[in-house]
Amino acid sequence: MKKILVLHGPNLNLLGLREPEFYGHLTLEEINAQLSNLAKDLGAELMIFQSNSEGDLVTLIQEHFDSADAILINPAAYTHTSIAIRDAIAASSRPVVEVHLSNIHKREEFRHHSMTAAVCVGQISGFGLHSYLLGLRAAVEAAED
Ligand code: DQA
């Protein structure tokens, strides 16, 4: 069974309450439940974490170098700033898929650049919950058994 590490970055614990015009009304628990349902259909196993801390996200990526077959990550605001997360992704030999609920290219200019996308297989941005669901399909597809 393919094992997928799912990482949610800072402030995503506030989903449901936080700027629903950008991020919708679903809570993180509801998104995780939908991901878990899809994972069952795809025959994948998920390891899901959320952290507000850049260092914790780096450590989680490192700790799963061996145990994850692929990584699905929404680095949230660290997308735009974090060389440390980018380097951790580059150091992992696993395929990584970057997702965003909102279309980052349609928002403020500082969100247009992703530090992390260039070391990922690809980026899915702007489809709300479906960014995550499409991203999970892409991660499972990219993962090696
Ligand atoms: C986000 C977009 C980021 O710019 C923002 O900082 C987030 C969420 C998204 O999912 O749309 O926190 O990654």
Coordinates of N, CA, C and O and ligand atoms in Angstrom, one line a residue:
M1 N 0.8 -1.2 0.0 CA 0.0 0.0 0.0 C 0.9 1.3 0.0 O 1.8 1.3 0.8
K2 N 0.6 2.2 -0.9 CA 1.4 3.5 -0.9 C 1.1 4.3 0.3 O -0.1 4.5 0.7
K3 N 2.2 4.8 0.9 CA 2.0 5.7 2.1 C 2.3 7.2 1.7 O 3.3 7.5 1.1
I4 N 1.3 8.0 2.0 CA 1.4 9.4 1.6 C 1.5 10.3 2.8 O 0.6 10.2 3.7
L5 N 2.5 11.1 2.9 CA 2.6 12.1 4.0 C 1.9 13.3 3.6 O 2.1 13.9 2.5
V6 N 0.9 13.8 4.4 CA 0.1 15.0 4.1 C 0.5 16.0 5.1 O 0.3 15.8 6.3
L7 N 1.0 17.2 4.7 CA 1.4 18.2 5.6 C 0.6 19.5 5.3 O 0.6 20.0 4.1
H8 N 0.1 20.0 6.4 CA -0.7 21.3 6.3 C 0.2 22.4 7.1 O 0.5 22.1 8.2
G9 N 0.4 23.5 6.4 CA 1.3 24.5 7.1 C 0.5 25.5 8.0 O -0.6 25.2 8.4
P10 N 1.1 26.6 8.3 CA 0.6 27.5 9.3 C -0.8 28.1 9.0 O -1.1 28.4 7.8
N11 N -1.6 28.3 10.0 CA -2.9 28.9 10.0 C -4.0 28.0 9.3 O -5.1 28.3 9.3
L12 N -3.6 26.8 8.8 CA -4.6 26.0 8.2 C -5.4 25.3 9.2 O -6.5 24.8 8.9
N13 N -5.0 25.3 10.5 CA -5.8 24.8 11.6 C -7.0 25.7 11.8 O -8.0 25.3 12.4
L14 N -7.0 26.9 11.2 CA -8.1 27.8 11.4 C -9.1 27.8 10.2 O -10.1 28.6 10.2
L15 N -8.9 26.8 9.3 CA -9.9 26.7 8.2 C -11.3 26.6 8.7 O -11.6 25.9 9.7
G16 N -12.2 27.2 7.9 CA -13.6 27.2 8.4 C -14.0 28.6 8.9 O -15.0 29.1 8.7
L17 N -13.0 29.1 9.7 CA -13.2 30.5 10.3 C -12.4 31.5 9.5 O -12.8 32.7 9.5
R18 N -11.3 31.1 8.9 CA -10.4 32.0 8.4 C -10.7 32.4 7.0 O -10.8 31.6 6.1
E19 N -10.9 33.7 6.7 CA -11.0 34.3 5.4 C -11.8 33.3 4.4 O -11.2 32.9 3.4
P20 N -13.0 33.0 4.7 CA -13.7 32.0 3.9 C -13.8 32.4 2.4 O -14.0 31.5 1.5
E21 N -13.7 33.7 2.1 CA -13.8 34.1 0.7 C -12.6 33.6 -0.1 O -12.7 33.4 -1.3
F22 N -11.5 33.3 0.6 CA -10.4 32.7 -0.1 C -10.3 31.1 0.1 O -9.9 30.4 -0.8
Y23 N -10.7 30.7 1.3 CA -10.4 29.4 1.7 C -11.6 28.5 1.9 O -11.4 27.3 2.2
G24 N -12.8 29.0 1.8 CA -14.0 28.2 1.9 C -14.4 28.0 3.3 O -13.8 28.6 4.3
H25 N -15.4 27.2 3.5 CA -16.0 27.0 4.8 C -15.7 25.7 5.5 O -16.0 25.4 6.6
L26 N -15.0 24.8 4.7 CA -14.6 23.5 5.3 C -13.6 23.7 6.4 O -12.6 24.5 6.2
T27 N -13.7 22.9 7.5 CA -12.6 22.8 8.5 C -11.5 21.9 8.0 O -11.7 21.1 7.1
L28 N -10.4 22.0 8.7 CA -9.3 21.1 8.3 C -9.7 19.6 8.6 O -9.3 18.8 7.8
E29 N -10.4 19.4 9.6 CA -10.9 18.0 9.9 C -11.7 17.5 8.8 O -11.6 16.3 8.4
E30 N -12.6 18.4 8.2 CA -13.5 17.9 7.1 C -12.6 17.7 5.8 O -12.9 16.7 5.1
I31 N -11.6 18.5 5.6 CA -10.7 18.2 4.5 C -10.0 16.9 4.7 O -9.9 16.1 3.8
N32 N -9.5 16.7 5.9 CA -8.8 15.4 6.2 C -9.7 14.2 6.0 O -9.2 13.2 5.5
A33 N -10.9 14.4 6.4 CA -11.9 13.2 6.3 C -12.1 12.9 4.8 O -12.1 11.7 4.4
Q34 N -12.2 13.9 4.0 CA -12.4 13.7 2.5 C -11.2 13.1 1.9 O -11.2 12.2 1.0
L35 N -10.0 13.5 2.4 CA -8.7 12.9 1.9 C -8.7 11.5 2.3 O -8.3 10.6 1.5
S36 N -9.1 11.2 3.5 CA -9.0 9.8 4.0 C -10.0 8.9 3.2 O -9.6 7.7 2.9
N37 N -11.2 9.4 2.9 CA -12.1 8.6 2.0 C -11.5 8.3 0.7 O -11.6 7.2 0.2
L38 N -10.9 9.4 0.1 CA -10.3 9.2 -1.3 C -9.2 8.2 -1.2 O -9.0 7.3 -2.1
A39 N -8.4 8.3 -0.1 CA -7.2 7.4 0.0 C -7.7 6.0 0.1 O -7.0 5.1 -0.5
K40 N -8.8 5.7 0.8 CA -9.3 4.3 0.8 C -9.6 3.8 -0.6 O -9.2 2.7 -1.0
D41 N -10.3 4.7 -1.4 CA -10.6 4.3 -2.8 C -9.4 4.0 -3.6 O -9.4 3.2 -4.5
L42 N -8.3 4.8 -3.3 CA -7.1 4.7 -4.1 C -6.1 3.6 -3.5 O -5.1 3.4 -4.1
G43 N -6.5 3.1 -2.4 CA -5.7 2.1 -1.8 C -4.4 2.6 -1.2 O -3.3 2.0 -1.2
A44 N -4.5 3.9 -0.7 CA -3.3 4.5 -0.1 C -3.5 4.7 1.4 O -4.7 4.8 1.9
E45 N -2.4 4.8 2.1 CA -2.5 5.1 3.6 C -1.9 6.5 3.8 O -0.9 6.9 3.3
L46 N -2.6 7.3 4.6 CA -2.2 8.7 4.9 C -1.6 8.9 6.2 O -2.1 8.3 7.2
M47 N -0.6 9.7 6.3 CA 0.0 10.2 7.6 C -0.2 11.7 7.6 O 0.4 12.3 6.8
I48 N -1.1 12.2 8.4 CA -1.5 13.6 8.3 C -1.0 14.5 9.5 O -1.2 14.1 10.6
F49 N -0.4 15.6 9.2 CA 0.0 16.5 10.2 C -0.2 18.0 9.8 O -0.2 18.3 8.6
Q50 N -0.5 18.8 10.8 CA -0.5 20.3 10.6 C 0.4 20.9 11.6 O 0.5 20.5 12.7
S51 N 1.2 21.9 11.1 CA 2.0 22.6 12.0 C 2.1 24.1 11.6 O 2.1 24.4 10.5
N52 N 2.2 24.9 12.7 CA 2.4 26.4 12.4 C 3.9 26.7 12.4 O 4.2 27.9 12.1
S53 N 4.7 25.7 12.6 CA 6.1 26.0 12.7 C 6.9 25.5 11.5 O 6.8 24.3 11.1
E54 N 7.7 26.4 11.0 CA 8.6 26.0 9.8 C 9.5 24.8 10.1 O 9.6 23.9 9.4
G55 N 10.1 24.9 11.3 CA 11.1 23.9 11.7 C 10.4 22.5 11.9 O 11.0 21.5 11.5
D56 N 9.2 22.5 12.4 CA 8.5 21.3 12.6 C 8.2 20.7 11.2 O 8.3 19.4 11.1
L57 N 7.8 21.5 10.3 CA 7.5 21.0 8.9 C 8.8 20.4 8.3 O 8.7 19.3 7.7
V58 N 9.9 21.0 8.5 CA 11.2 20.5 8.0 C 11.5 19.1 8.6 O 11.8 18.2 8.0
T59 N 11.3 19.1 10.0 CA 11.6 17.8 10.7 C 10.6 16.7 10.2 O 11.1 15.6 10.1
L60 N 9.4 17.0 10.0 CA 8.4 16.0 9.6 C 8.8 15.5 8.2 O 8.7 14.3 8.0
I61 N 9.2 16.3 7.3 CA 9.7 15.9 6.0 C 10.9 14.9 6.2 O 10.9 13.8 5.7
Q62 N 11.9 15.4 7.0 CA 13.1 14.5 7.2 C 12.7 13.2 7.9 O 13.2 12.1 7.5
E63 N 11.8 13.2 8.9 CA 11.5 12.0 9.6 C 10.8 11.0 8.7 O 10.7 9.8 9.0
H64 N 10.2 11.4 7.6 CA 9.4 10.5 6.7 C 10.2 10.2 5.4 O 9.6 9.7 4.4
F65 N 11.5 10.6 5.4 CA 12.3 10.3 4.1 C 12.1 8.8 3.7 O 12.0 8.5 2.5
D66 N 12.1 7.9 4.7 CA 12.0 6.5 4.3 C 10.6 6.0 4.3 O 10.2 5.1 3.5
S67 N 9.8 6.5 5.2 CA 8.4 5.8 5.4 C 7.4 6.3 4.4 O 6.4 5.7 4.2
A68 N 7.6 7.5 3.8 CA 6.5 8.0 2.9 C 7.0 7.7 1.5 O 8.1 7.8 1.1
D69 N 6.0 7.3 0.6 CA 6.3 7.1 -0.8 C 6.1 8.4 -1.6 O 6.6 8.5 -2.7
A70 N 5.3 9.3 -1.0 CA 5.1 10.6 -1.7 C 4.6 11.6 -0.6 O 4.2 11.1 0.4
I71 N 4.7 12.9 -0.9 CA 4.3 13.9 0.0 C 3.3 14.8 -0.7 O 3.5 15.3 -1.8
L72 N 2.2 15.1 0.0 CA 1.2 16.1 -0.4 C 1.4 17.3 0.6 O 1.2 17.1 1.8
I73 N 1.7 18.5 0.1 CA 1.9 19.6 1.1 C 1.3 20.9 0.7 O 1.3 21.2 -0.5
N74 N 0.6 21.5 1.6 CA 0.2 22.9 1.5 C 1.1 23.7 2.5 O 0.8 23.7 3.7
P75 N 2.2 24.3 2.0 CA 3.1 25.0 2.9 C 2.5 26.3 3.4 O 3.2 27.0 4.2
A76 N 1.3 26.7 2.9 CA 0.6 27.9 3.3 C 1.6 29.1 3.1 O 2.3 29.2 2.1
A77 N 1.7 30.0 4.1 CA 2.5 31.2 3.9 C 4.0 30.9 3.7 O 4.7 31.7 3.1
Y78 N 4.4 29.7 4.2 CA 5.9 29.4 4.0 C 6.2 29.1 2.6 O 7.4 29.1 2.2
T79 N 5.2 28.8 1.8 CA 5.4 28.7 0.3 C 6.2 29.8 -0.2 O 7.1 29.6 -1.1
H80 N 5.9 31.0 0.3 CA 6.5 32.2 -0.3 C 7.8 32.6 0.3 O 8.4 33.6 -0.2
T81 N 8.2 32.0 1.4 CA 9.3 32.5 2.1 C 10.4 31.4 2.4 O 11.5 31.7 2.8
S82 N 10.0 30.1 2.4 CA 10.8 29.1 3.1 C 11.8 28.4 2.3 O 11.5 27.4 1.6
I83 N 13.1 28.8 2.4 CA 14.2 28.1 1.7 C 14.4 26.8 2.5 O 14.8 25.8 1.9
A84 N 14.1 26.8 3.8 CA 14.4 25.6 4.6 C 13.4 24.5 4.2 O 13.8 23.3 4.0
I85 N 12.1 24.8 3.9 CA 11.2 23.7 3.5 C 11.6 23.3 2.1 O 11.5 22.1 1.7
R86 N 11.9 24.3 1.2 CA 12.4 23.9 -0.1 C 13.5 22.9 -0.1 O 13.6 21.9 -0.8
D87 N 14.5 23.2 0.8 CA 15.7 22.3 0.8 C 15.3 20.9 1.4 O 15.9 19.9 0.9
A88 N 14.4 20.9 2.3 CA 14.0 19.6 2.9 C 13.3 18.8 1.8 O 13.5 17.6 1.6
I89 N 12.5 19.5 1.0 CA 11.8 18.8 -0.1 C 12.8 18.3 -1.1 O 12.8 17.1 -1.6
A90 N 13.8 19.1 -1.5 CA 14.8 18.8 -2.4 C 15.7 17.6 -1.9 O 16.1 16.7 -2.7
A91 N 15.8 17.5 -0.6 CA 16.6 16.4 0.0 C 15.9 15.1 0.0 O 16.5 14.0 0.1
S92 N 14.6 15.2 0.0 CA 13.8 14.0 0.0 C 13.8 13.4 -1.4 O 13.7 14.1 -2.4
S93 N 14.0 12.0 -1.5 CA 14.0 11.5 -2.8 C 12.6 11.1 -3.3 O 12.4 10.5 -4.3
R94 N 11.6 11.5 -2.5 CA 10.2 11.2 -2.9 C 9.5 12.3 -3.7 O 9.9 13.5 -3.5
P95 N 8.6 11.9 -4.5 CA 7.8 13.0 -5.2 C 7.0 13.8 -4.3 O 6.3 13.2 -3.4
V96 N 6.9 15.1 -4.5 CA 6.2 16.0 -3.6 C 5.2 16.8 -4.5 O 5.6 17.3 -5.6
V97 N 4.0 16.9 -4.1 CA 2.9 17.7 -4.8 C 2.5 18.8 -3.9 O 2.2 18.6 -2.7
E98 N 2.6 20.1 -4.4 CA 2.2 21.3 -3.7 C 0.8 21.7 -4.0 O 0.4 21.7 -5.2
V99 N 0.0 22.0 -3.0 CA -1.4 22.4 -3.2 C -1.7 23.7 -2.5 O -1.2 23.9 -1.4
H100 N -2.7 24.4 -3.1 CA -3.2 25.6 -2.4 C -4.7 25.6 -2.7 O -5.2 25.4 -3.8
L101 N -5.4 26.0 -1.6 CA -6.9 26.1 -1.7 C -7.2 27.3 -2.7 O -8.1 27.1 -3.6
S102 N -6.6 28.4 -2.5 CA -6.9 29.6 -3.3 C -5.9 29.6 -4.5 O -4.9 28.9 -4.5
N103 N -6.3 30.4 -5.5 CA -5.4 30.6 -6.7 C -4.3 31.7 -6.3 O -4.6 32.9 -6.4
I104 N -3.1 31.2 -5.9 CA -2.1 32.2 -5.4 C -1.7 33.2 -6.5 O -1.3 34.3 -6.2
H105 N -1.9 32.8 -7.8 CA -1.5 33.7 -8.9 C -2.5 34.9 -9.1 O -2.2 35.8 -9.8
K106 N -3.7 34.7 -8.5 CA -4.7 35.7 -8.7 C -4.8 36.7 -7.5 O -5.6 37.6 -7.5
R107 N -3.9 36.5 -6.5 CA -3.9 37.3 -5.3 C -2.8 38.3 -5.2 O -2.2 38.7 -6.3
E108 N -2.4 38.7 -4.0 CA -1.4 39.7 -3.9 C -0.1 39.2 -4.6 O 0.2 38.0 -4.6
E109 N 0.7 40.2 -5.0 CA 1.9 39.8 -5.8 C 2.9 39.0 -4.9 O 3.5 38.1 -5.5
F110 N 2.9 39.2 -3.6 CA 3.9 38.4 -2.8 C 3.5 36.9 -2.8 O 4.3 36.1 -2.4
R111 N 2.3 36.6 -3.2 CA 1.9 35.2 -3.2 C 2.2 34.5 -4.5 O 2.0 33.3 -4.7
H112 N 2.6 35.3 -5.5 CA 2.7 34.7 -6.8 C 3.9 33.8 -6.9 O 4.0 32.9 -7.7
H113 N 4.9 34.1 -6.1 CA 6.1 33.2 -6.2 C 6.1 32.2 -5.1 O 5.8 32.4 -4.0
S114 N 6.4 30.9 -5.6 CA 6.5 29.8 -4.6 C 8.0 29.4 -4.5 O 8.6 29.1 -5.6
M115 N 8.5 29.4 -3.3 CA 9.9 28.9 -3.1 C 10.0 27.4 -3.3 O 11.1 26.9 -3.6
T116 N 8.9 26.8 -3.1 CA 8.9 25.3 -3.0 C 8.5 24.6 -4.3 O 8.9 23.5 -4.6
A117 N 7.7 25.3 -5.2 CA 7.1 24.6 -6.4 C 8.2 24.0 -7.3 O 8.0 22.9 -7.9
A118 N 9.3 24.7 -7.4 CA 10.3 24.2 -8.4 C 11.0 22.9 -8.0 O 11.6 22.2 -8.8
V119 N 10.9 22.5 -6.7 CA 11.4 21.2 -6.3 C 10.3 20.2 -6.1 O 10.5 19.1 -5.6
C120 N 9.1 20.6 -6.5 CA 7.9 19.6 -6.4 C 7.7 19.0 -7.8 O 8.1 19.6 -8.8
V121 N 6.9 18.0 -7.9 CA 6.5 17.4 -9.2 C 5.6 18.4 -9.9 O 5.7 18.6 -11.1
G122 N 4.7 19.1 -9.1 CA 3.9 20.1 -9.7 C 3.1 20.8 -8.6 O 3.2 20.4 -7.4
Q123 N 2.3 21.8 -9.0 CA 1.5 22.6 -8.1 C 0.1 22.6 -8.5 O -0.2 22.8 -9.7
I124 N -0.9 22.5 -7.6 CA -2.3 22.6 -7.9 C -2.9 23.7 -7.0 O -2.7 23.7 -5.8
S125 N -3.5 24.7 -7.7 CA -3.8 26.0 -6.9 C -5.1 26.5 -7.4 O -5.4 26.7 -8.6
G126 N -6.0 26.8 -6.4 CA -7.2 27.5 -6.8 C -8.5 26.7 -6.8 O -9.6 27.2 -7.1
F127 N -8.5 25.4 -6.4 CA -9.7 24.6 -6.5 C -10.3 24.2 -5.2 O -11.0 23.2 -5.1
G128 N -9.9 24.9 -4.1 CA -10.4 24.6 -2.8 C -10.1 23.2 -2.4 O -9.0 22.7 -2.6
L129 N -11.2 22.5 -1.8 CA -11.0 21.1 -1.4 C -10.4 20.3 -2.6 O -9.6 19.4 -2.3
H130 N -10.9 20.6 -3.8 CA -10.4 19.8 -4.9 C -8.9 19.9 -5.2 O -8.3 19.0 -5.8
S131 N -8.3 21.0 -4.8 CA -6.8 21.1 -4.9 C -6.2 19.9 -4.2 O -5.3 19.3 -4.6
Y132 N -6.7 19.7 -3.0 CA -6.2 18.6 -2.1 C -6.5 17.2 -2.8 O -5.7 16.3 -2.8
L133 N -7.8 17.1 -3.2 CA -8.2 15.8 -3.8 C -7.4 15.4 -5.0 O -6.9 14.3 -5.2
L134 N -7.3 16.4 -5.9 CA -6.5 16.2 -7.1 C -5.0 16.0 -6.8 O -4.3 15.2 -7.4
G135 N -4.5 16.7 -5.8 CA -3.2 16.6 -5.4 C -2.9 15.2 -4.8 O -1.8 14.6 -5.1
L136 N -3.9 14.7 -4.1 CA -3.7 13.3 -3.5 C -3.6 12.3 -4.7 O -2.8 11.4 -4.7
R137 N -4.5 12.5 -5.7 CA -4.4 11.6 -6.8 C -3.0 11.7 -7.5 O -2.5 10.6 -7.9
A138 N -2.5 12.9 -7.7 CA -1.2 13.1 -8.3 C -0.1 12.5 -7.5 O 0.8 11.9 -8.0
A139 N -0.2 12.6 -6.2 CA 0.8 12.1 -5.3 C 0.8 10.5 -5.3 O 1.9 9.9 -5.4
V140 N -0.3 9.9 -5.3 CA -0.4 8.5 -5.4 C 0.1 8.0 -6.7 O 0.9 7.0 -6.8
E141 N -0.3 8.7 -7.8 CA 0.2 8.3 -9.1 C 1.7 8.4 -9.2 O 2.4 7.6 -9.8
A142 N 2.3 9.5 -8.6 CA 3.7 9.7 -8.7 C 4.5 8.8 -7.8 O 5.7 8.6 -8.0
A143 N 3.9 8.2 -6.7 CA 4.6 7.4 -5.7 C 5.0 6.1 -6.3 O 4.2 5.5 -7.1
E144 N 6.1 5.6 -5.9 CA 6.5 4.3 -6.3 C 6.2 3.3 -5.2 O 6.2 3.6 -4.1
D145 N 5.8 2.1 -5.6 CA 5.4 1.1 -4.6 C 6.6 0.7 -3.7 O 7.7 0.6 -4.2
Ligands
DQA1 C1 -2.6 29.1 0.8 C2 -2.2 30.3 0.1 C3 -1.1 31.1 0.9 O1 -0.7 32.2 0.2 C4 -1.6 31.5 2.2 O2 -0.5 32.1 3.0 C5 -2.2 30.3 3.0 C6 -3.0 29.3 2.3 C7 -3.8 28.4 0.2 O3 -4.0 27.2 0.5 O4 -4.5 29.0 -0.7 O5 -2.1 30.3 4.2 O6 -1.5 28.1 0.8

